Tab-separated table of C-alpha atoms in Angstrom:
chain	number	residue	atom	x	y	z
W	1	MET	CA	-14.077	2.918	22.443
W	2	ALA	CA	-10.559	4.255	22.966
W	3	LEU	CA	-9.685	7.324	20.902
W	4	ALA	CA	-6.851	5.426	19.203
W	5	ASP	CA	-9.369	2.918	17.841
W	6	LEU	CA	-11.755	5.411	16.255
W	7	THR	CA	-12.314	5.525	12.532
W	8	ILE	CA	-11.311	8.690	10.697
W	9	THR	CA	-14.945	9.613	10.087
W	10	ASP	CA	-15.929	9.092	13.734
W	11	ALA	CA	-12.873	10.987	14.957
W	12	ALA	CA	-13.703	13.852	12.584
W	13	ALA	CA	-17.287	13.980	13.847
W	14	GLY	CA	-16.018	14.035	17.437
W	15	LEU	CA	-13.727	16.952	16.663
W	16	ARG	CA	-16.683	18.984	15.434
W	17	SER	CA	-19.012	17.992	18.270
W	18	GLY	CA	-16.426	18.842	20.909
W	19	ALA	CA	-16.151	15.257	22.169
W	20	HIS	CA	-12.374	15.457	21.826
W	21	THR	CA	-9.608	17.573	20.323
W	22	SER	CA	-6.922	16.834	17.767
W	23	VAL	CA	-4.400	16.952	20.595
W	24	ASP	CA	-6.452	14.281	22.395
W	25	LEU	CA	-6.415	12.081	19.285
W	26	THR	CA	-2.716	12.620	18.684
W	27	GLU	CA	-1.766	11.908	22.274
W	28	ALA	CA	-3.898	8.747	22.140
W	29	VAL	CA	-2.150	7.316	19.083
W	30	LEU	CA	1.264	8.330	20.419
W	31	GLU	CA	0.447	6.615	23.698
W	32	ARG	CA	-0.702	3.525	21.797
W	33	ALA	CA	2.578	3.573	19.875
W	34	SER	CA	4.531	3.755	23.133
W	35	MET	CA	2.730	0.584	24.260
W	36	THR	CA	3.025	-1.375	21.001
W	37	GLU	CA	6.151	-0.273	19.162
W	38	ALA	CA	8.598	-2.407	21.163
W	39	GLU	CA	6.727	-5.457	19.902
W	40	ILE	CA	5.260	-4.325	16.562
W	41	HIS	CA	7.926	-1.945	15.165
W	42	ALA	CA	5.482	-0.299	12.760
W	43	TYR	CA	7.496	2.931	12.637
W	44	LEU	CA	11.025	3.898	11.690
W	45	THR	CA	10.513	7.472	12.930
W	46	ILE	CA	7.884	8.994	15.226
W	47	ASP	CA	7.853	12.796	15.077
W	48	ARG	CA	6.133	13.381	18.419
W	49	GLU	CA	6.936	17.070	18.895
W	50	ALA	CA	5.918	18.100	15.372
W	51	ALA	CA	2.757	15.979	15.548
W	52	LEU	CA	1.580	17.601	18.778
W	53	GLU	CA	2.380	21.044	17.394
W	54	ALA	CA	0.345	20.308	14.258
W	55	ALA	CA	-2.526	18.957	16.379
W	56	SER	CA	-2.553	22.111	18.496
W	57	GLY	CA	-2.640	24.208	15.336
W	58	ALA	CA	-5.539	22.147	13.981
W	59	ASP	CA	-7.508	22.677	17.194
W	60	GLN	CA	-6.956	26.421	17.009
W	61	GLU	CA	-8.114	26.527	13.403
W	62	LEU	CA	-11.218	24.439	14.064
W	63	ALA	CA	-12.083	26.598	17.093
W	64	SER	CA	-11.834	29.709	14.924
W	65	GLY	CA	-14.178	28.231	12.319
W	66	HIS	CA	-11.484	27.394	9.769
W	67	ASP	CA	-12.484	23.836	8.867
W	68	ARG	CA	-10.320	22.176	6.200
W	69	GLY	CA	-12.460	19.048	5.924
W	70	THR	CA	-12.609	15.466	7.153
W	71	LEU	CA	-8.840	14.996	7.527
W	72	HIS	CA	-8.368	18.158	9.587
W	73	GLY	CA	-6.722	17.201	12.877
W	74	ILE	CA	-6.550	13.469	12.045
W	75	PRO	CA	-3.307	11.565	12.907
W	76	ILE	CA	-1.889	9.888	9.775
W	77	ALA	CA	1.235	7.738	9.216
W	78	LEU	CA	3.406	7.892	6.083
W	79	LYS	CA	5.251	4.991	4.525
W	80	ASP	CA	8.951	5.821	4.724
W	81	ASN	CA	9.445	6.020	0.962
W	82	MET	CA	7.572	9.342	0.787
W	83	CYS	CA	9.730	12.420	1.157
W	84	GLN	CA	8.920	14.648	4.113
W	85	ARG	CA	10.893	17.841	4.473
W	86	GLY	CA	13.441	17.651	7.288
W	87	VAL	CA	12.360	14.185	8.472
W	88	GLU	CA	14.657	11.204	7.927
W	89	THR	CA	13.407	9.267	4.898
W	90	THR	CA	15.240	6.002	4.245
W	91	ALA	CA	12.946	3.685	2.254
W	92	ALA	CA	14.109	1.203	4.938
W	93	SER	CA	17.548	1.049	3.309
W	94	GLN	CA	21.008	1.602	4.761
W	95	ILE	CA	21.980	3.446	1.600
W	96	LEU	CA	19.672	6.325	2.611
W	97	ALA	CA	20.447	6.309	6.338
W	98	GLY	CA	20.325	9.868	7.634
W	99	TYR	CA	18.790	11.352	4.476
W	100	ARG	CA	16.498	14.293	5.246
W	101	PRO	CA	14.695	15.550	2.136
W	102	PRO	CA	14.656	19.295	1.451
W	103	TYR	CA	11.086	19.065	0.116
W	104	ASP	CA	7.737	17.360	0.665
W	105	ALA	CA	6.177	14.773	-1.607
W	106	THR	CA	2.978	16.084	-3.188
W	107	VAL	CA	0.850	13.728	-1.058
W	108	VAL	CA	2.535	15.129	2.060
W	109	THR	CA	1.806	18.694	0.912
W	110	ARG	CA	-1.817	17.759	0.306
W	111	LEU	CA	-2.174	16.164	3.733
W	112	ARG	CA	-0.665	19.276	5.321
W	113	ASN	CA	-3.093	21.442	3.358
W	114	ALA	CA	-5.940	19.223	4.589
W	115	GLY	CA	-4.822	19.870	8.167
W	116	SER	CA	-3.729	16.288	8.880
W	117	VAL	CA	-1.354	15.490	11.723
W	118	LEU	CA	1.666	13.527	10.458
W	119	ILE	CA	2.672	11.056	13.157
W	120	GLY	CA	5.781	9.477	11.637
W	121	LYS	CA	7.362	7.311	8.962
W	122	ALA	CA	6.243	3.685	8.790
W	123	ASN	CA	8.483	0.676	8.198
W	124	LEU	CA	8.542	-1.186	4.865
W	125	ASP	CA	10.437	-3.736	2.835
W	126	GLU	CA	13.567	-1.998	1.565
W	127	PHE	CA	12.661	0.241	-1.401
W	128	ALA	CA	9.202	-1.386	-1.256
W	129	MET	CA	10.600	-4.693	-2.529
W	130	GLY	CA	8.911	-7.479	-0.617
W	131	SER	CA	5.680	-8.964	0.649
W	132	SER	CA	6.404	-9.360	4.353
W	133	THR	CA	8.349	-6.314	5.668
W	134	GLU	CA	11.094	-8.769	6.575
W	135	ASN	CA	13.423	-7.015	4.118
W	136	SER	CA	13.689	-3.758	6.067
W	137	ALA	CA	17.278	-2.848	6.887
W	138	TYR	CA	16.031	-1.698	10.306
W	139	GLY	CA	14.281	-4.877	11.370
W	140	PRO	CA	10.893	-6.408	10.536
W	141	THR	CA	7.441	-5.217	11.494
W	142	ARG	CA	5.259	-7.748	13.313
W	143	ASN	CA	1.581	-8.431	12.757
W	144	PRO	CA	-0.601	-7.087	15.611
W	145	TRP	CA	-2.887	-10.124	15.248
W	146	ASP	CA	-0.002	-12.538	15.905
W	147	THR	CA	3.463	-11.137	16.523
W	148	GLY	CA	5.032	-14.374	15.339
W	149	ARG	CA	3.723	-13.629	11.851
W	150	VAL	CA	4.425	-11.053	9.166
W	151	PRO	CA	2.129	-8.070	8.505
W	152	GLY	CA	2.554	-8.430	4.749
W	153	GLY	CA	4.424	-5.962	2.619
W	154	SER	CA	5.817	-3.841	1.434
W	155	SER	CA	3.578	-1.375	3.338
W	156	GLY	CA	3.600	-3.615	6.412
W	157	GLY	CA	4.422	-0.794	8.812
W	158	SER	CA	1.535	1.339	7.571
W	159	ALA	CA	-0.958	-1.541	7.832
W	160	ALA	CA	0.300	-2.622	11.256
W	161	ALA	CA	0.092	0.953	12.574
W	162	VAL	CA	-3.562	1.249	11.575
W	163	ALA	CA	-4.399	-2.210	12.944
W	164	ALA	CA	-2.606	-1.472	16.233
W	165	GLY	CA	-4.122	1.999	16.659
W	166	SER	CA	-0.865	3.942	16.445
W	167	ALA	CA	-2.405	5.863	13.516
W	168	LEU	CA	-6.012	6.415	12.461
W	169	GLY	CA	-5.013	6.055	8.824
W	170	ALA	CA	-1.870	5.692	6.747
W	171	LEU	CA	-0.481	6.055	3.264
W	172	GLY	CA	1.228	3.156	1.535
W	173	SER	CA	2.551	2.566	-1.942
W	174	ASP	CA	1.457	-0.279	-4.191
W	175	THR	CA	3.682	-1.604	-6.987
W	176	GLY	CA	2.460	-5.201	-7.065
W	177	GLY	CA	0.047	-5.380	-4.134
W	178	SER	CA	1.991	-3.595	-1.419
W	179	ILE	CA	-1.071	-1.808	-0.009
W	180	ARG	CA	-3.717	-4.472	-0.522
W	181	GLN	CA	-1.778	-7.570	0.614
W	182	PRO	CA	-0.708	-6.126	4.007
W	183	GLY	CA	-4.200	-4.704	4.358
W	184	SER	CA	-5.586	-8.216	4.032
W	185	LEU	CA	-3.039	-9.761	6.390
W	186	CYS	CA	-3.590	-7.071	9.048
W	187	GLY	CA	-7.388	-6.941	8.849
W	188	VAL	CA	-7.666	-3.381	7.492
W	189	VAL	CA	-8.774	-1.752	4.232
W	190	GLY	CA	-6.046	-1.223	1.642
W	191	MET	CA	-6.717	0.536	-1.664
W	192	LYS	CA	-4.688	1.123	-4.855
W	193	PRO	CA	-6.094	3.982	-6.975
W	194	THR	CA	-6.102	4.233	-10.753
W	195	TYR	CA	-2.544	4.809	-11.967
W	196	GLY	CA	-1.873	8.523	-12.394
W	197	THR	CA	-4.651	9.810	-10.126
W	198	VAL	CA	-2.370	10.274	-7.092
W	199	SER	CA	0.908	12.094	-7.642
W	200	ARG	CA	4.133	10.115	-7.356
W	201	TYR	CA	6.235	13.274	-6.983
W	202	GLY	CA	8.403	12.745	-3.917
W	203	LEU	CA	7.807	8.985	-3.800
W	204	ILE	CA	11.145	7.166	-3.861
W	205	ALA	CA	10.642	5.198	-7.043
W	206	PHE	CA	10.717	1.419	-7.322
W	207	ALA	CA	9.028	0.762	-10.693
W	208	SER	CA	7.685	3.989	-12.164
W	209	SER	CA	5.033	2.512	-14.472
W	210	LEU	CA	3.570	0.476	-11.604
W	211	ASP	CA	3.993	2.499	-8.377
W	212	GLN	CA	0.899	4.163	-6.930
W	213	ILE	CA	0.248	5.751	-3.528
W	214	GLY	CA	-2.992	4.928	-1.734
W	215	PRO	CA	-4.799	4.771	1.637
W	216	ILE	CA	-4.755	2.169	4.396
W	217	THR	CA	-7.629	2.622	6.825
W	218	ARG	CA	-10.084	0.817	9.103
W	219	THR	CA	-13.142	1.304	6.906
W	220	VAL	CA	-14.128	1.931	3.302
W	221	ASP	CA	-15.547	5.356	4.256
W	222	ASP	CA	-12.147	6.248	5.686
W	223	ALA	CA	-10.403	5.082	2.514
W	224	VAL	CA	-12.618	7.391	0.482
W	225	ALA	CA	-11.911	10.315	2.810
W	226	LEU	CA	-8.140	9.787	2.751
W	227	LEU	CA	-8.055	9.270	-1.005
W	228	GLN	CA	-10.062	12.464	-1.546
W	229	GLY	CA	-7.370	14.313	0.383
W	230	ILE	CA	-4.490	13.213	-1.861
W	231	THR	CA	-5.965	12.687	-5.324
W	232	GLY	CA	-5.819	15.129	-8.231
W	233	HIS	CA	-3.608	16.348	-11.056
W	234	ASP	CA	-0.046	17.395	-10.241
W	235	PRO	CA	2.108	19.182	-12.850
W	236	LEU	CA	5.197	17.967	-10.975
W	237	ASP	CA	4.398	14.363	-11.987
W	238	ALA	CA	4.652	13.706	-15.725
W	239	THR	CA	2.391	10.658	-15.388
W	240	SER	CA	-0.343	12.523	-13.483
W	241	TRP	CA	-3.790	12.317	-15.070
W	242	ALA	CA	-4.776	15.743	-16.399
W	243	GLY	CA	-8.352	14.864	-17.357
W	244	GLU	CA	-11.578	14.727	-15.393
W	245	TYR	CA	-11.665	12.888	-12.056
W	246	PRO	CA	-14.740	10.997	-10.801
W	247	GLU	CA	-16.552	11.962	-7.622
W	248	LEU	CA	-15.254	9.185	-5.375
W	249	ALA	CA	-18.244	8.967	-3.041
W	250	SER	CA	-20.928	9.348	-5.721
W	251	GLU	CA	-22.115	5.733	-5.429
W	252	LEU	CA	-20.870	4.928	-1.946
W	253	ASP	CA	-24.243	3.908	-0.491
W	254	ALA	CA	-25.738	2.519	-3.696
W	255	GLY	CA	-25.417	-1.129	-2.671
W	256	VAL	CA	-24.986	-3.941	-5.195
W	257	ALA	CA	-28.519	-4.630	-6.408
W	258	GLY	CA	-28.403	-5.036	-10.189
W	259	LYS	CA	-24.615	-4.932	-10.369
W	260	ARG	CA	-22.689	-7.609	-12.263
W	261	ILE	CA	-19.743	-8.973	-10.326
W	262	GLY	CA	-17.206	-11.124	-12.128
W	263	VAL	CA	-15.215	-13.804	-10.334
W	264	VAL	CA	-11.819	-14.403	-11.916
W	265	THR	CA	-11.507	-18.171	-12.316
W	266	GLU	CA	-7.701	-18.072	-12.557
W	267	PHE	CA	-7.437	-16.851	-8.950
W	268	GLY	CA	-7.922	-20.142	-7.164
W	269	GLY	CA	-6.873	-23.755	-6.859
W	270	GLU	CA	-3.515	-25.060	-5.690
W	271	GLY	CA	-1.702	-22.739	-3.299
W	272	TYR	CA	-4.862	-21.050	-1.996
W	273	GLU	CA	-5.637	-21.849	1.628
W	274	PRO	CA	-9.124	-23.329	2.178
W	275	ALA	CA	-10.104	-20.485	4.533
W	276	VAL	CA	-9.229	-17.932	1.854
W	277	THR	CA	-11.368	-19.697	-0.759
W	278	ALA	CA	-14.222	-20.131	1.721
W	279	ALA	CA	-14.141	-16.418	2.626
W	280	LEU	CA	-14.490	-15.418	-1.025
W	281	THR	CA	-17.284	-17.924	-1.630
W	282	SER	CA	-19.198	-16.735	1.435
W	283	THR	CA	-18.796	-13.100	0.396
W	284	LEU	CA	-20.066	-13.826	-3.113
W	285	ASP	CA	-23.080	-15.672	-1.695
W	286	GLN	CA	-23.906	-12.650	0.471
W	287	LEU	CA	-23.579	-10.291	-2.488
W	288	SER	CA	-25.843	-12.526	-4.552
W	289	ASP	CA	-28.452	-12.471	-1.799
W	290	ALA	CA	-28.143	-8.653	-1.785
W	291	GLY	CA	-29.124	-8.548	-5.452
W	292	ALA	CA	-25.840	-8.768	-7.332
W	293	ASP	CA	-25.454	-10.963	-10.390
W	294	ILE	CA	-22.362	-13.182	-9.928
W	295	VAL	CA	-20.677	-14.447	-13.101
W	296	GLU	CA	-17.440	-16.288	-13.798
W	297	VAL	CA	-14.839	-14.457	-15.867
W	298	SER	CA	-11.700	-15.931	-17.387
W	299	LEU	CA	-8.564	-13.817	-17.849
W	300	PRO	CA	-6.072	-16.322	-19.314
W	301	THR	CA	-3.104	-13.930	-19.339
W	302	VAL	CA	-3.390	-13.534	-15.562
W	303	GLU	CA	-1.329	-16.724	-15.387
W	304	LEU	CA	1.543	-14.831	-17.062
W	305	ALA	CA	1.195	-11.721	-14.909
W	306	LEU	CA	3.653	-12.783	-12.212
W	307	SER	CA	6.341	-13.579	-14.785
W	308	ALA	CA	5.759	-10.336	-16.687
W	309	TYR	CA	5.838	-8.323	-13.471
W	310	TYR	CA	9.150	-9.805	-12.352
W	311	LEU	CA	10.732	-8.663	-15.595
W	312	ILE	CA	9.150	-5.204	-15.840
W	313	ALA	CA	9.465	-4.173	-12.178
W	314	PRO	CA	13.132	-5.218	-11.733
W	315	ALA	CA	14.039	-3.597	-15.063
W	316	GLU	CA	12.550	-0.306	-13.911
W	317	CYS	CA	14.108	-0.607	-10.459
W	318	SER	CA	17.557	-1.206	-11.938
W	319	ALA	CA	17.228	2.142	-13.714
W	320	ASN	CA	15.649	4.011	-10.782
W	321	LEU	CA	18.137	2.802	-8.182
W	322	ALA	CA	21.157	3.730	-10.301
W	323	ARG	CA	20.933	7.182	-8.694
W	324	PHE	CA	22.069	5.756	-5.348
W	325	ASP	CA	25.800	5.859	-5.962
W	326	GLY	CA	27.337	7.420	-2.851
W	327	ILE	CA	28.101	10.686	-4.625
W	328	ARG	CA	25.126	12.966	-4.003
W	329	TYR	CA	23.408	11.792	-0.807
W	330	GLY	CA	23.107	8.888	1.602
W	331	LEU	CA	25.739	6.308	2.454
W	332	ARG	CA	29.242	6.661	1.000
W	333	LEU	CA	32.100	4.193	1.430
W	334	GLU	CA	35.457	5.379	0.194
W	335	GLY	CA	37.453	3.615	-2.519
W	336	GLU	CA	40.591	4.255	-4.510
W	337	THR	CA	38.527	5.036	-7.608
W	338	THR	CA	35.029	6.376	-8.179
W	339	GLU	CA	33.999	2.993	-9.556
W	340	GLU	CA	35.286	1.206	-6.449
W	341	MET	CA	33.570	3.739	-4.174
W	342	MET	CA	30.234	3.207	-5.938
W	343	ALA	CA	30.603	-0.581	-5.897
W	344	ARG	CA	31.437	-0.690	-2.182
W	345	THR	CA	28.634	1.737	-1.306
W	346	ARG	CA	26.027	-0.255	-3.196
W	347	ALA	CA	27.255	-3.631	-1.941
W	348	GLN	CA	26.899	-2.539	1.667
W	349	GLY	CA	24.010	-0.108	1.271
W	350	PHE	CA	21.574	-2.355	-0.610
W	351	GLY	CA	20.065	-5.469	0.981
W	352	PRO	CA	19.961	-8.931	-0.652
W	353	GLU	CA	16.449	-8.617	-2.146
W	354	VAL	CA	17.195	-5.223	-3.670
W	355	ILE	CA	20.443	-6.505	-5.163
W	356	ARG	CA	18.610	-9.573	-6.522
W	357	ARG	CA	16.060	-7.394	-8.321
W	358	ILE	CA	18.649	-4.945	-9.650
W	359	LEU	CA	20.637	-7.819	-11.132
W	360	LEU	CA	17.526	-9.426	-12.606
W	361	GLY	CA	16.431	-6.136	-14.135
W	362	THR	CA	19.840	-5.279	-15.516
W	363	TYR	CA	20.020	-8.717	-17.139
W	364	ALA	CA	16.539	-8.326	-18.653
W	365	LEU	CA	17.574	-4.988	-20.189
W	366	SER	CA	20.964	-6.130	-21.456
W	367	ALA	CA	21.867	-6.383	-25.141
W	368	GLY	CA	20.636	-9.609	-26.672
W	369	TYR	CA	17.998	-10.189	-23.977
W	370	TYR	CA	15.904	-7.003	-24.103
W	371	ASP	CA	13.476	-8.253	-26.753
W	372	ALA	CA	13.366	-11.804	-25.402
W	373	PHE	CA	12.536	-10.777	-21.825
W	374	TYR	CA	11.561	-7.135	-21.242
W	375	GLY	CA	9.920	-6.758	-24.637
W	376	GLN	CA	7.939	-9.969	-24.276
W	377	ALA	CA	6.821	-8.968	-20.785
W	378	HIS	CA	5.364	-5.745	-22.142
W	379	LYS	CA	3.538	-7.654	-24.866
W	380	ALA	CA	1.964	-9.840	-22.171
W	381	ARG	CA	1.070	-6.686	-20.228
W	382	THR	CA	-0.748	-5.265	-23.249
W	383	VAL	CA	-2.716	-8.493	-23.745
W	384	LEU	CA	-3.616	-8.498	-20.035
W	385	ARG	CA	-4.850	-4.895	-20.214
W	386	ASN	CA	-7.027	-5.799	-23.178
W	387	GLU	CA	-8.471	-8.807	-21.343
W	388	PHE	CA	-9.342	-6.625	-18.346
W	389	ALA	CA	-10.927	-4.005	-20.603
W	390	ALA	CA	-13.027	-6.670	-22.343
W	391	ALA	CA	-14.105	-8.118	-18.990
W	392	TYR	CA	-15.239	-4.700	-17.743
W	393	GLU	CA	-17.515	-4.419	-20.743
W	394	GLN	CA	-19.395	-7.406	-19.316
W	395	VAL	CA	-19.239	-6.746	-15.547
W	396	ASP	CA	-19.100	-3.761	-13.203
W	397	VAL	CA	-16.277	-5.105	-11.021
W	398	LEU	CA	-14.113	-8.197	-10.658
W	399	MET	CA	-13.433	-10.072	-7.430
W	400	SER	CA	-10.796	-12.453	-6.082
W	401	PRO	CA	-8.976	-13.245	-2.871
W	402	THR	CA	-6.486	-10.531	-1.956
W	403	SER	CA	-3.809	-12.997	-0.869
W	404	PRO	CA	-3.640	-16.773	-1.356
W	405	THR	CA	-2.843	-17.143	2.356
W	406	VAL	CA	-3.364	-15.491	5.701
W	407	ALA	CA	-0.388	-13.961	7.512
W	408	PHE	CA	2.473	-16.468	7.540
W	409	PRO	CA	5.198	-16.999	10.159
W	410	PHE	CA	8.534	-15.230	9.904
W	411	ASP	CA	11.097	-17.021	7.724
W	412	ALA	CA	8.347	-19.267	6.311
W	413	LYS	CA	8.995	-18.104	2.744
W	414	SER	CA	12.784	-18.054	2.482
W	415	ASP	CA	12.604	-19.093	-1.179
W	416	PRO	CA	12.105	-15.926	-3.304
W	417	LEU	CA	9.547	-17.539	-5.626
W	418	SER	CA	7.284	-18.601	-2.758
W	419	MET	CA	7.392	-15.014	-1.476
W	420	TYR	CA	6.651	-13.595	-4.921
W	421	LEU	CA	3.561	-15.821	-5.167
W	422	SER	CA	2.062	-13.883	-2.249
W	423	ASP	CA	1.167	-11.157	-4.749
W	424	VAL	CA	-0.290	-13.356	-7.478
W	425	CYS	CA	-3.793	-11.882	-7.012
W	426	THR	CA	-2.751	-8.253	-6.730
W	427	ILE	CA	-0.095	-7.839	-9.450
W	428	PRO	CA	-2.512	-7.890	-12.435
W	429	SER	CA	-4.187	-4.613	-11.394
W	430	ASN	CA	-0.799	-2.908	-11.242
W	431	LEU	CA	0.015	-4.119	-14.743
W	432	SER	CA	-3.354	-2.885	-16.035
W	433	GLY	CA	-3.221	0.371	-14.044
W	434	ASP	CA	-6.745	-0.153	-12.715
W	435	PRO	CA	-7.971	0.513	-9.153
W	436	ALA	CA	-8.420	-2.275	-6.611
W	437	ILE	CA	-9.254	-2.546	-2.925
W	438	SER	CA	-8.903	-5.182	-0.209
W	439	VAL	CA	-11.689	-5.439	2.370
W	440	PRO	CA	-11.443	-7.555	5.562
W	441	VAL	CA	-14.306	-10.042	5.857
W	442	GLY	CA	-13.499	-12.231	8.851
W	443	LEU	CA	-11.013	-14.440	10.673
W	444	ASP	CA	-9.828	-17.976	10.010
W	445	ASP	CA	-9.796	-20.688	12.688
W	446	GLN	CA	-6.432	-19.368	13.924
W	447	GLY	CA	-7.888	-15.910	14.482
W	448	LEU	CA	-6.064	-14.384	11.506
W	449	PRO	CA	-7.707	-11.851	9.163
W	450	LEU	CA	-9.075	-12.746	5.733
W	451	GLY	CA	-9.565	-10.238	2.925
W	452	VAL	CA	-11.252	-10.152	-0.461
W	453	GLN	CA	-10.266	-7.952	-3.407
W	454	VAL	CA	-12.546	-5.827	-5.567
W	455	MET	CA	-11.114	-4.630	-8.909
W	456	ALA	CA	-12.634	-2.013	-11.199
W	457	PRO	CA	-11.854	-0.372	-14.549
W	458	ALA	CA	-9.711	2.765	-14.731
W	459	MET	CA	-11.486	5.665	-13.000
W	460	GLY	CA	-13.992	3.127	-11.678
W	461	GLU	CA	-13.375	3.976	-8.022
W	462	PRO	CA	-17.009	5.012	-7.335
W	463	VAL	CA	-18.512	1.611	-8.224
W	464	MET	CA	-15.571	-0.182	-6.595
W	465	PHE	CA	-16.144	1.692	-3.331
W	466	ALA	CA	-19.892	0.928	-3.493
W	467	VAL	CA	-19.267	-2.815	-3.759
W	468	ALA	CA	-16.530	-2.678	-1.126
W	469	LYS	CA	-18.769	-0.871	1.337
W	470	GLU	CA	-21.549	-3.419	0.815
W	471	ILE	CA	-19.038	-6.223	1.437
W	472	GLU	CA	-17.965	-4.445	4.606
W	473	ARG	CA	-21.574	-4.061	5.756
W	474	LEU	CA	-22.441	-7.696	5.068
W	475	ALA	CA	-19.290	-9.021	6.730
W	476	GLY	CA	-19.741	-6.961	9.873
W	477	PHE	CA	-16.011	-7.190	10.525
W	478	ASP	CA	-15.064	-4.865	13.371
W	479	ALA	CA	-12.681	-7.071	15.314
W	480	ARG	CA	-9.474	-5.662	16.761
W	481	PRO	CA	-6.289	-7.617	17.455
W	482	ARG	CA	-6.220	-9.179	20.904
W	483	MET	CA	-3.238	-7.060	21.933
W	484	VAL	CA	-5.249	-3.929	21.094
W	485	GLN	CA	-8.283	-5.137	23.015
W	486	GLU	CA	-6.083	-5.684	26.043
W	487	LEU	CA	-4.605	-2.182	25.793
W	488	ALA	CA	-7.804	-0.261	25.093
């Protein structure tokens, strides 16, 4: 197998056995990027010189016996809404064109401390607002499985990079499914941790009560390894969990025998492609044969989750994005007054989807509508959290499709509501703050990846990873996109 197609765990083992060096791995993914980027456009920035320098440093450390762990010397991509000192960080928006942060996000610091090699900044929907990566101000990312289709979003660049082999792993951010949905559409693992367990310091905020950084990888083992490298309390993040953290890999090889798996009945029916439903059914049958107890679970408020989300998230984004005014950093268009300068800067700097959500959020927060919209949305969120908590008293994990559809063609969802429905299965876990993971389980008759979602209670990552790894084992999914097979 080509070095660019190795898993993180296999690449790490090869580094320690002498089969290859970090420079070898880094050159391999950079070479893969040079062959795929013209078509895929997974990256906004590739920091080749710094990556090779970091790889050389990792090799020297490993040779001297200074081993920082599994991520040492491993090439990783960052979604371009995570601040990296001195590297252009735009959140795929014109309003931040040319912005080079003077500091690192906490997750970037932790990856550096783990010895990881940072390859570059991956493309995304502008300010992480979208489900297709079509909203990037710098052009869309294309799905390596079919370049006429979207990779999902908003972390589409991160997922496409891992699928194409231009990174061995990547970080994305997940506000309403933006790690898991592109993971499903690109045939890779995408995982959203429990809210507060990974620092958001240095993440360019979309919706602060929903945003969470997490791993995108080829395997569940890799997701565990990458998450272990970035998780933990951070005093720089006021929402960071200061209590005890679970040992993520404590149940990784425990299997599913004796576990109760709940199937959410509300995630199905009209709008779900037959192949998606069949993939979930087949996976559940396999888990049952492996000893799991499969039960149906109803979460009635799930049907309100999409509506609640599209009041809460835009309201928070309207507050967070107020800082982009042309005064302190980023784009600035002159005007005769400060007000005119700010209006012109924002009108040109923000894309249509961002403006749509800012306006929606500002309206929801306005006098006379706050209680009717934003307040009611939070009441629904509380009820949903309680329903999830009650369900987890009866089952170990919940399961659903990750996305109602496989990867769809570009411009197929020009109506905003149809695009928003792409995240109907993933949004509830953001509202509840619980962890969830998407695992690829096969291909449909068009050769497009299918994923299933495993959800767990807060701090329930160990049991979630155990079920996910068993799903991965039973599915035996190790396919690579045709374009990758032809390049390898």
